[in-house]
Amino acid sequence: MTISPDASKELHVFKPMPDLPAPLESVGIIGWLKGNLFSSKINSLLTFAALLFLWKAVPPLISWTIIDATWSLSSTPDPTPKTGACWTFIFVKFRVLMVGLYPQELLWRPILAFVIFGVVCVLTALRRLQTRLLIALWFFLPLPLFFLINGGIGLEIVEQSLWGGLMLSTGLAAIGIIMSIPLGILLALGRRSNMVIVKSLCIGIIESIRGVPLITILFMASVMLPIFLPRGMNINNLLRVQIGIILFSSAYIAEVVRGGLQAISQGQIEAAASIGLKNWTITYFIVLPQALRHVIPSLIGRCVALFKDTSLVIIVGLLDFLGMIKASAQDPEWLGYDAEAYVFCALIYWIICFSMSQYGKSIEHRNQWS
Amino acid sequence: MNQQNIPIIEITNLNKWFDNFHVLKNINMTVHKGEIIVICGPSGSGKSTLIRCINRIEEHQKGKIIVAGTELTGKMKNIASVRKEVGMVFQDFDLFPHLTVLENLTLAPAWILKMPRKKAEETAMALLKRVQIHDQAFKMPGQLSGGQQQRVAIARALCMNPKIMLFDEPTSALDPEMVKEVLDVIRQLAHDGMTMICVTHEMGFAKQVANRILFMDQGEIVEENNPETFFTSPKYDRTQKFLSQII
């Protein structure tokens, strides 16, 4: 069906028009301002309202937190309080906020654990390692850190009732995330399985856990479970709470992952089958990688939520970061510093959660395929 | 063509239902080694379903399908050995978007044939060269045009070194400017002696390369003929009506 050129008629030559520069008011700073801040009357009004709010709110905030604040490192409250924040309170309480009642002379152990944890986080964020290696590292990480903090194998044992603060929060959250993602993936795959028993079991687990608030699960893990356990069998409180968190989180992650699995077209599975891949290889190489990449934003959202949810462990008597903040604010020697306590608390939570979501954004960005 | 008489696909009394809908009705066909069969027909006539039964992407309920000496039953072992012999190209390419072009081709040889990575990559590069797209080996499928993607899909179907190739409307999702490059690759394969079954609406292509043309309607093979007779003097009115509508 080719069109043969007509020899008798000379063909016109098509010359594409050169690209012209875009009009000035639609690009650059002016274009941005016009498009984003002053695109309509209402938008302009809102822009001015927002500027007015910032002008009224930001200076007092800065003077309270920085300029008028007390930064002294003394160990007692300032007898002549200033109008700003008294950060001395945070400095004095810092150790308790970070590690709880962990013995002073063994502090090097949680510090070392924090450093190792931090290094792994940085390595993860900088993408210095292969994905496979990174996953293996995160799986392996909790074990040495647990022994470092808990003791055993030559190190003096530290009672778990003394653990607390940010160490407890990050520990519960990190292990919760590390364990609940694979568990959630398995539950999601099970829910889509052709085997009726497996499928019903997974639906049962997911729906019964999702039907109950986390507080209830923690309460049951901490208070009810020991009643049902046979006499003499004893699982410590922290472990029970950790298992409760993992189960709760994996039910939610299972549903997130299921959403991703549904986005994979049947054509992908058929194409994989047609070149001879078998069931599990199709799932592992074709379906899961694509499904997980579809749900990175919601998955990171679940991780952030899980980290914040760990603050609920206070109801079973564990003093995590928020618990320690609360306890510190009620210290009779340091009454009236609630604002400082909660601002610091919010700041730390924000830094951690924001870092997680930035990391999520970066892996989302890296995994665009075209 | 001394291989013409060795049957490589034998289908007898094939019947298939989607729930209560009878999609394939008593299909009988034999394909010989090196033969090129084109299947055409209106949409919903069961032509795609028929070729999808040949590598058991679809399961049939009644009848017998023997591919390269292996009967397709529920046995995973049989299915696996048939799929090794049969490559398939889909309408929507269905490349794996999260893998590079090269990885799309090396995945199955590396995991199913346990081929060493280097050898798998060499084989893949040779195949990409064959479909003239080796310069794009390290790109992601999403960065390629439709025609390029479909050529990669053809190379991927060839990566397990199949004896038979199935094409399910390989050019239907392509921009008109890209149809030719894909058909050229298929033509080349035909020239090399590959056994092929191709569902297509490209009648010019069918006329050129097919040894036999099958016309299907409502789940049946209505007419089966060599290209000349098929286009110039079809036996059935239904065939004639179909041809008059698409040409």
XYZ file of C-alpha atoms in Angstrom:
617
model
C 0.000 0.000 0.000
C 2.841 2.414 -0.728
C 2.007 5.602 -2.590
C 4.256 5.830 -5.579
C 5.543 9.341 -6.278
C 4.054 10.788 -9.389
C 6.953 11.435 -11.760
C 5.122 14.039 -13.797
C 4.427 16.341 -10.835
C 7.184 17.856 -8.733
C 6.675 17.332 -4.986
C 6.638 20.261 -2.570
C 9.205 19.938 0.198
C 7.783 20.110 3.747
C 9.831 22.417 5.974
C 8.859 22.369 9.683
C 8.363 25.809 11.258
C 11.120 26.789 13.750
C 10.190 26.782 17.490
C 9.382 30.244 18.828
C 10.120 31.255 22.461
C 7.134 31.130 24.828
C 5.583 34.502 25.754
C 7.376 36.076 28.763
C 4.321 36.285 31.023
C 3.777 32.516 30.870
C 7.267 31.357 31.921
C 9.885 32.314 34.522
C 9.231 33.970 37.882
C 6.519 36.268 36.589
C 4.784 33.364 34.914
C 4.996 31.322 38.098
C 3.625 34.129 40.287
C 0.832 34.800 37.872
C -0.053 31.157 37.433
C 0.158 30.106 41.062
C -0.484 33.066 43.355
C -2.532 35.556 41.360
C -4.355 33.470 38.808
C -7.763 34.812 39.830
C -9.321 37.383 42.154
C -10.034 34.772 44.818
C -6.518 33.374 44.524
C -4.990 36.842 44.937
C -7.181 37.470 47.987
C -6.114 34.150 49.530
C -2.477 34.959 48.795
C -2.724 38.244 50.696
C -4.611 36.606 53.566
C -1.900 33.959 53.856
C 0.851 36.590 53.816
C -0.949 38.550 56.544
C -1.245 35.392 58.654
C 2.448 34.581 58.242
C 3.409 38.150 59.118
C 1.356 37.963 62.338
C 2.283 34.411 63.346
C 5.908 33.806 62.425
C 7.724 36.582 64.392
C 6.170 35.679 67.790
C 6.916 32.013 67.141
C 10.550 32.767 66.366
C 10.970 34.995 69.393
C 9.379 32.363 71.681
C 11.403 29.448 70.366
C 14.742 31.177 69.752
C 15.259 34.834 70.661
C 13.558 35.017 74.069
C 14.280 31.394 74.948
C 16.501 30.156 77.756
C 19.270 27.955 76.474
C 21.248 27.478 79.696
C 22.525 24.014 80.566
C 21.887 24.299 84.321
C 20.097 21.468 86.092
C 17.464 23.502 87.883
C 14.657 25.735 86.589
C 15.611 29.363 85.918
C 14.428 31.377 88.988
C 13.683 34.435 86.819
C 11.718 32.960 83.932
C 11.795 34.824 80.618
C 8.879 35.219 78.220
C 10.288 32.645 75.804
C 10.707 28.918 75.966
C 12.962 27.308 78.549
C 14.933 24.675 76.667
C 16.896 23.879 79.816
C 13.983 21.594 80.630
C 14.591 19.555 77.483
C 18.355 19.375 78.133
C 17.773 18.109 81.660
C 15.210 15.542 80.557
C 17.015 14.589 77.353
C 18.351 11.246 78.547
C 14.975 10.102 79.863
C 13.250 11.231 76.681
C 15.663 9.253 74.536
C 16.226 6.000 76.431
C 13.863 6.016 79.430
C 15.289 4.703 82.716
C 18.152 2.835 81.033
C 21.074 2.691 83.531
C 23.468 5.617 83.223
C 26.645 3.504 83.336
C 25.477 1.373 80.391
C 24.399 4.304 78.232
C 27.054 3.567 75.614
C 24.998 0.603 74.468
C 21.878 2.461 73.316
C 24.102 5.227 71.952
C 26.029 2.722 69.856
C 22.719 1.185 68.742
C 21.424 4.619 67.728
C 24.610 5.265 65.752
C 24.438 1.936 63.914
C 20.750 2.490 63.213
C 21.498 6.006 61.964
C 24.272 4.780 59.672
C 21.967 2.192 58.133
C 19.287 4.861 57.653
C 21.778 7.149 55.924
C 23.037 4.294 53.733
C 19.443 3.592 52.794
C 18.678 7.210 52.007
C 21.841 7.656 49.919
C 21.091 4.434 47.988
C 24.663 3.337 48.408
C 23.684 -0.315 48.514
C 22.000 -2.726 46.153
C 18.323 -3.209 46.914
C 18.782 -6.871 47.727
C 21.637 -6.161 50.127
C 19.669 -3.350 51.730
C 16.669 -5.563 52.400
C 18.905 -8.261 53.886
C 20.621 -5.660 56.071
C 17.336 -4.323 57.441
C 16.128 -7.843 58.176
C 19.299 -8.704 60.017
C 19.660 -5.373 61.831
C 17.160 -5.841 64.706
C 18.992 -8.867 66.088
C 22.378 -7.314 67.002
C 20.703 -4.089 68.111
C 18.367 -6.048 70.377
C 21.282 -7.859 72.029
C 23.170 -4.605 72.379
C 20.297 -2.963 74.243
C 18.943 -6.007 76.039
C 22.228 -7.647 76.959
C 23.070 -11.335 76.910
C 26.060 -13.035 75.240
C 28.443 -11.500 77.774
C 26.674 -8.164 78.157
C 24.843 -7.324 81.366
C 21.080 -7.829 80.994
C 18.989 -4.666 81.271
C 15.400 -5.156 82.453
C 12.935 -4.319 79.705
C 10.835 -2.360 82.195
C 13.663 0.212 82.206
C 13.506 0.772 78.449
C 11.634 3.777 77.181
C 11.675 7.035 75.310
C 12.470 7.482 71.669
C 14.524 4.266 71.736
C 11.382 2.281 72.527
C 9.286 4.133 69.930
C 11.748 3.652 67.087
C 12.433 0.064 68.119
C 8.758 -0.896 68.143
C 8.135 0.977 64.893
C 11.199 -0.325 63.047
C 10.614 -3.955 63.952
C 6.915 -3.440 63.271
C 7.634 -2.149 59.770
C 10.320 -4.725 58.967
C 8.108 -7.638 59.986
C 4.716 -6.420 58.836
C 5.639 -5.637 55.227
C 6.523 -9.245 54.305
C 3.670 -10.550 56.446
C 1.276 -8.107 54.795
C 2.463 -9.150 51.335
C 1.879 -12.811 52.206
C -1.610 -12.024 53.516
C -2.412 -10.045 50.356
C -1.193 -12.862 48.112
C -3.128 -15.358 50.205
C -6.261 -13.303 49.872
C -5.975 -13.560 46.090
C -5.064 -17.229 46.116
C -7.152 -19.815 44.285
C -7.028 -22.119 47.287
C -10.266 -21.544 49.156
C -8.918 -22.458 52.594
C -5.890 -20.173 52.334
C -8.041 -17.413 50.935
C -10.677 -17.634 53.662
C -8.030 -17.793 56.350
C -6.338 -14.637 55.052
C -9.622 -12.773 54.679
C -10.531 -13.830 58.204
C -7.253 -12.599 59.686
C -7.236 -9.323 57.764
C -10.848 -8.417 58.414
C -10.893 -9.367 62.078
C -7.756 -7.327 62.784
C -8.969 -4.356 60.771
C -12.260 -4.458 62.610
C -10.606 -3.699 65.948
C -8.799 -0.542 67.138
C -5.074 -0.857 67.841
C -5.664 0.001 71.491
C -7.866 -3.051 71.849
C -5.228 -5.277 70.257
C -2.518 -3.898 72.542
C -4.748 -4.340 75.532
C -5.583 -7.897 74.582
C -1.932 -8.702 73.919
C -0.875 -7.268 77.221
C -3.691 -8.232 79.571
C -5.820 -10.974 78.025
C -3.179 -13.137 76.357
C -1.415 -14.177 79.599
C -4.757 -15.443 80.933
C -5.149 -17.817 77.989
C -1.564 -19.003 77.894
C -0.881 -22.318 79.625
C 0.547 -22.084 83.146
C 4.285 -21.634 83.175
C 4.447 -20.276 79.659
C 5.457 -16.671 79.804
C 5.954 -14.214 76.958
C 7.153 -10.868 78.204
C 4.994 -7.792 77.889
C 7.146 -5.943 75.346
C 7.202 -8.905 72.971
C 3.436 -9.308 73.244
C 2.925 -5.651 72.431
C 5.373 -5.905 69.512
C 3.476 -8.879 68.110
C 0.219 -6.948 68.471
C 1.677 -4.030 66.512
C 3.036 -6.326 63.788
C -0.300 -8.107 63.339
C -2.238 -4.849 63.272
C 0.083 -3.252 60.761
C 0.302 -6.281 58.478
C -3.478 -6.401 58.085
C -3.444 -2.824 56.809
C -0.380 -3.360 54.636
C -2.073 -6.440 53.162
C -4.935 -4.272 51.957
C -2.576 -1.657 50.547
C -0.626 -4.338 48.689
C -3.841 -5.942 47.437
C -4.721 -2.647 45.803
C -1.405 -2.795 43.961
C -1.913 -6.411 42.943
C -5.258 -5.515 41.401
C -3.581 -2.886 39.237
C -1.510 -5.518 37.409
C -3.205 -6.518 34.183
C -3.955 -10.114 33.347
C -1.894 -9.555 30.196
C 1.296 -9.290 32.247
C 0.620 -12.635 33.873
C -0.270 -14.243 30.542
C 2.849 -12.855 28.897
C 4.966 -14.222 31.733
C 3.251 -17.613 31.533
C 3.705 -17.717 27.765
C 7.502 -17.527 28.040
C 7.418 -20.421 30.471
C 7.578 -18.747 33.885
C 5.827 -20.692 36.635
C 3.425 -19.410 39.269
C 5.828 -18.311 41.963
C 8.345 -16.849 39.525
C 5.558 -14.824 37.913
C 4.527 -13.495 41.318
C 8.075 -12.770 42.413
C 9.530 -11.260 39.236
C 6.555 -9.762 37.438
C 3.575 -9.129 39.700
C 5.056 -8.107 43.054
C 7.697 -5.630 41.860
C 5.105 -3.761 39.812
C 2.401 -3.979 42.470
C 4.699 -2.681 45.207
C 5.850 0.222 43.079
C 2.238 1.201 42.502
C 1.633 1.418 46.237
C 4.835 3.061 47.486
C 2.975 6.238 48.578
C 0.371 4.371 50.609
C 2.968 1.954 51.936
C 5.089 4.818 53.245
C 1.889 6.314 54.623
C 1.301 3.103 56.592
C 4.876 3.177 57.924
C 4.483 6.766 59.112
C 1.146 5.901 60.711
C 2.689 2.879 62.401
C 5.484 4.990 63.875
C 2.957 7.412 65.330
C 0.685 4.593 66.502
C 3.437 3.239 68.738
C 2.576 6.093 71.113
C -0.494 4.067 72.088
C 1.648 1.573 74.014
C 1.324 3.936 76.966
C -2.009 2.295 77.782
C -0.267 -0.975 78.592
C 2.241 0.746 80.818
C 5.167 1.203 78.421
C 6.707 4.665 78.430
C 7.631 5.443 74.847
C 8.746 8.856 73.628
C 5.363 10.533 74.052
C 4.898 8.727 77.366
C 8.213 10.099 78.635
C 7.282 13.574 77.413
C 4.057 13.340 79.423
C 5.827 11.991 82.492
C 8.501 14.688 82.304
C 5.948 17.455 82.024
C 4.412 16.199 85.267
C 7.688 16.229 87.182
C 6.928 18.317 90.336
C 10.343 19.992 90.114
C 9.640 21.109 86.564
C 5.994 22.084 86.493
C 4.683 24.408 83.805
C 6.904 23.344 80.940
C 4.242 21.459 78.989
C 4.601 23.723 75.956
C 8.331 23.068 75.623
C 7.786 19.354 76.101
C 5.122 19.022 73.435
C 6.820 21.343 70.947
C 9.969 19.234 71.232
C 7.903 16.073 70.928
C 6.155 17.357 67.810
C 9.466 18.440 66.297
C 11.073 15.019 66.740
C 8.009 13.185 65.415
C 7.864 15.576 62.472
C 11.555 15.145 61.579
C 11.239 11.362 61.572
C 7.930 11.208 59.708
C 8.949 13.829 57.185
C 12.202 11.973 56.478
C 10.246 8.801 55.876
C 7.909 10.467 53.420
C 10.812 12.183 51.633
C 12.496 8.813 51.308
C 9.239 7.433 49.926
C 9.115 10.244 47.409
C 12.673 9.539 46.289
C 12.078 5.834 45.666
C 8.839 6.664 43.907
C 10.748 9.043 41.678
C 13.513 6.561 41.001
C 11.052 3.913 39.918
C 9.378 5.715 37.094
C 9.790 3.472 34.125
C 9.638 5.804 31.208
C 9.671 -27.618 2.082
C 10.168 -31.262 2.812
C 8.923 -30.728 6.376
C 5.413 -29.886 5.223
C 4.046 -33.262 6.140
C 5.094 -33.452 9.767
C 2.155 -32.297 11.912
C 3.265 -30.150 14.839
C -0.117 -29.020 16.163
C -3.115 -31.341 16.108
C -6.450 -30.134 17.385
C -9.407 -32.506 17.387
C -12.991 -31.772 18.434
C -11.989 -28.807 20.542
C -14.798 -27.199 22.526
C -14.620 -24.381 24.998
C -17.107 -22.442 27.046
C -16.858 -19.166 28.972
C -19.406 -20.007 31.675
C -22.400 -20.915 29.497
C -21.169 -19.192 26.365
C -19.920 -21.661 23.769
C -16.857 -19.856 22.321
C -15.196 -22.657 20.390
C -17.364 -25.221 18.650
C -15.878 -28.481 17.528
C -12.622 -27.118 16.125
C -10.466 -29.471 14.090
C -7.190 -28.319 12.633
C -3.713 -29.561 11.917
C -0.647 -27.396 11.476
C 2.440 -28.807 9.852
C 5.999 -27.900 10.556
C 7.028 -24.682 8.806
C 3.462 -23.770 7.896
C 2.153 -20.249 8.209
C -1.507 -20.026 9.097
C -3.468 -16.799 9.205
C -6.730 -16.754 11.137
C -9.195 -13.987 10.430
C -12.784 -13.288 11.295
C -15.041 -10.753 12.980
C -14.394 -9.830 16.622
C -15.904 -12.308 19.046
C -15.521 -15.154 16.593
C -13.150 -17.037 18.916
C -9.942 -16.651 16.934
C -7.912 -15.267 19.842
C -9.346 -17.845 22.210
C -8.363 -20.595 19.795
C -4.704 -19.640 19.653
C -4.654 -18.960 23.400
C -5.708 -22.577 23.910
C -2.621 -23.729 22.039
C -0.279 -22.677 24.867
C -2.995 -23.070 27.493
C -3.272 -19.440 28.447
C -6.900 -20.534 28.126
C -8.059 -23.940 29.312
C -10.263 -26.001 27.007
C -12.994 -28.239 28.354
C -13.440 -30.806 25.601
C -11.337 -32.218 22.799
C -7.674 -32.851 22.306
C -4.763 -30.504 21.626
C -1.382 -32.029 20.866
C 1.509 -29.599 20.466
C 4.922 -30.876 19.412
C 4.015 -34.350 20.582
C 2.720 -33.332 24.019
C -0.964 -33.388 24.849
C -2.254 -30.394 26.784
C -3.938 -31.637 29.928
C -4.095 -30.312 33.475
C -0.606 -31.700 34.096
C 1.787 -28.853 34.906
C 4.644 -30.815 33.372
C 2.897 -31.035 29.995
C 1.902 -27.378 30.070
C 5.469 -26.364 30.859
C 6.937 -28.426 28.038
C 4.388 -27.058 25.531
C 5.074 -23.464 26.594
C 8.753 -24.086 26.019
C 7.971 -24.920 22.381
C 5.470 -22.121 21.781
C 6.179 -18.388 21.783
C 3.393 -15.860 21.828
C 3.066 -12.206 20.845
C 0.145 -10.176 22.169
C -1.866 -7.294 20.829
C -0.818 -4.946 23.658
C 2.843 -6.080 23.657
C 2.718 -6.777 27.420
C 6.396 -6.190 27.948
C 7.399 -6.083 31.601
C 7.581 -2.334 32.233
C 9.826 -2.562 35.308
C 12.594 -4.461 33.511
C 14.929 -3.236 30.809
C 14.507 -4.520 27.267
C 17.413 -6.905 27.819
C 16.027 -8.169 31.147
C 12.671 -8.800 29.475
C 14.494 -11.291 27.283
C 16.861 -12.875 29.803
C 14.382 -13.515 32.622
C 12.923 -16.787 31.365
C 16.157 -18.359 30.040
C 17.947 -17.495 33.288
C 15.243 -18.872 35.591
C 13.636 -21.676 33.619
C 16.578 -22.967 31.578
C 19.093 -21.966 34.306
C 21.207 -20.395 31.586
C 24.273 -18.535 32.897
C 23.695 -14.785 32.891
C 26.330 -13.999 30.322
C 25.093 -16.596 27.870
C 21.478 -15.469 28.365
C 22.511 -11.903 27.589
C 24.418 -12.924 24.470
C 21.432 -14.889 23.201
C 19.148 -11.962 23.991
C 21.393 -9.505 22.158
C 21.452 -11.783 19.124
C 17.651 -11.877 19.131
C 17.418 -8.112 19.528
C 19.732 -7.791 16.561
C 17.432 -10.055 14.616
C 14.511 -7.678 15.221
C 16.897 -4.737 14.714
C 16.498 -3.120 18.079
C 19.765 -4.059 19.795
C 20.688 -0.392 20.195
C 17.784 -0.011 22.659
C 18.715 -2.989 24.855
C 19.253 -0.999 28.039
C 16.173 1.188 27.805
C 12.925 0.623 29.629
C 10.021 -0.551 27.447
C 8.101 2.648 28.252
C 10.756 4.660 26.426
C 10.160 2.864 23.127
C 7.566 3.454 20.435
C 4.763 0.957 19.933
C 6.437 -0.623 16.933
C 9.715 -0.986 18.795
C 7.923 -2.479 21.792
C 6.185 -5.038 19.622
C 9.500 -6.003 18.015
C 10.985 -6.473 21.498
C 7.940 -8.590 22.362
C 8.669 -10.770 19.337
C 12.275 -11.151 20.459
C 11.083 -12.023 23.957
C 8.778 -14.699 22.568
C 11.798 -16.135 20.751
C 14.017 -16.179 23.847
C 13.095 -19.747 24.799
C 13.886 -20.859 21.256
C 10.344 -22.003 20.390
C 9.368 -24.143 17.408
C 6.006 -22.418 17.014
C 5.037 -18.758 17.210
C 1.537 -17.480 17.933
C 0.620 -13.914 17.031
C -2.565 -12.429 18.478
C -3.356 -9.352 16.364
C 0.237 -8.118 16.591
C -0.380 -4.866 14.730
C -3.851 -3.883 15.942
C -2.623 -1.566 18.711
C -0.002 0.161 16.568
C 0.050 3.562 14.916
C -0.297 3.121 11.133
C 3.287 4.287 10.562
C 4.636 1.426 12.662
C 2.730 -1.508 11.254
C 5.256 -2.166 8.524
C 8.327 -2.536 10.734
C 6.542 -5.202 12.780
C 5.179 -7.047 9.764
C 8.672 -7.019 8.249
C 10.041 -8.798 11.300
C 7.264 -11.397 11.150
C 7.880 -11.822 7.432
C 11.562 -12.440 8.163
C 10.615 -15.105 10.695
C 8.348 -16.734 8.133
C 11.189 -16.699 5.664
C 13.427 -18.458 8.206
C 10.968 -21.352 8.329
C 9.245 -20.751 11.674
C 5.848 -22.416 12.152
C 3.399 -19.608 12.798
C -0.238 -19.001 13.524
C -1.219 -15.379 13.178
C -4.530 -13.753 14.010
C -4.630 -10.564 11.997
C -6.701 -8.156 9.957
C -3.772 -7.277 7.696
C -5.099 -8.941 4.558
C -2.242 -7.791 2.358
C 0.183 -9.461 4.732
C -1.983 -12.599 4.823
C -2.023 -12.803 1.052
C 1.769 -12.499 0.949
C 2.980 -14.920 3.601
C 0.209 -17.342 4.554
C 0.166 -20.933 3.349
C -3.408 -21.260 4.528
C -6.068 -18.862 5.683
C -8.738 -19.826 8.194
C -11.914 -17.816 8.472
C -13.768 -18.092 11.773
C -17.228 -16.937 12.782
C -19.229 -17.618 15.933
C -16.762 -20.132 17.303
C -16.423 -22.233 14.173
C -13.896 -22.515 11.399
C -16.123 -21.559 8.471
C -13.618 -21.765 5.697
C -10.073 -22.948 5.216
C -8.251 -22.253 1.976
C -5.042 -21.198 0.298
C -4.707 -17.418 -0.027
C -5.446 -17.142 -3.751
C -8.683 -19.080 -3.611
C -9.623 -17.488 -0.306
C -9.507 -13.950 -1.657
C -10.681 -14.550 -5.216
C -13.350 -17.214 -4.884
C -14.356 -17.992 -1.283
C -16.673 -20.945 -0.788
C -19.076 -19.397 1.699
C -21.244 -16.291 1.526
C -20.196 -15.425 5.093
C -16.551 -15.261 4.044
C -17.404 -13.138 1.061
C -19.417 -10.725 3.200
C -16.536 -10.430 5.707
C -14.002 -9.816 2.947
C -16.186 -7.222 1.269
C -16.392 -5.338 4.556
C -12.680 -5.179 5.356
C -11.039 -4.752 1.989
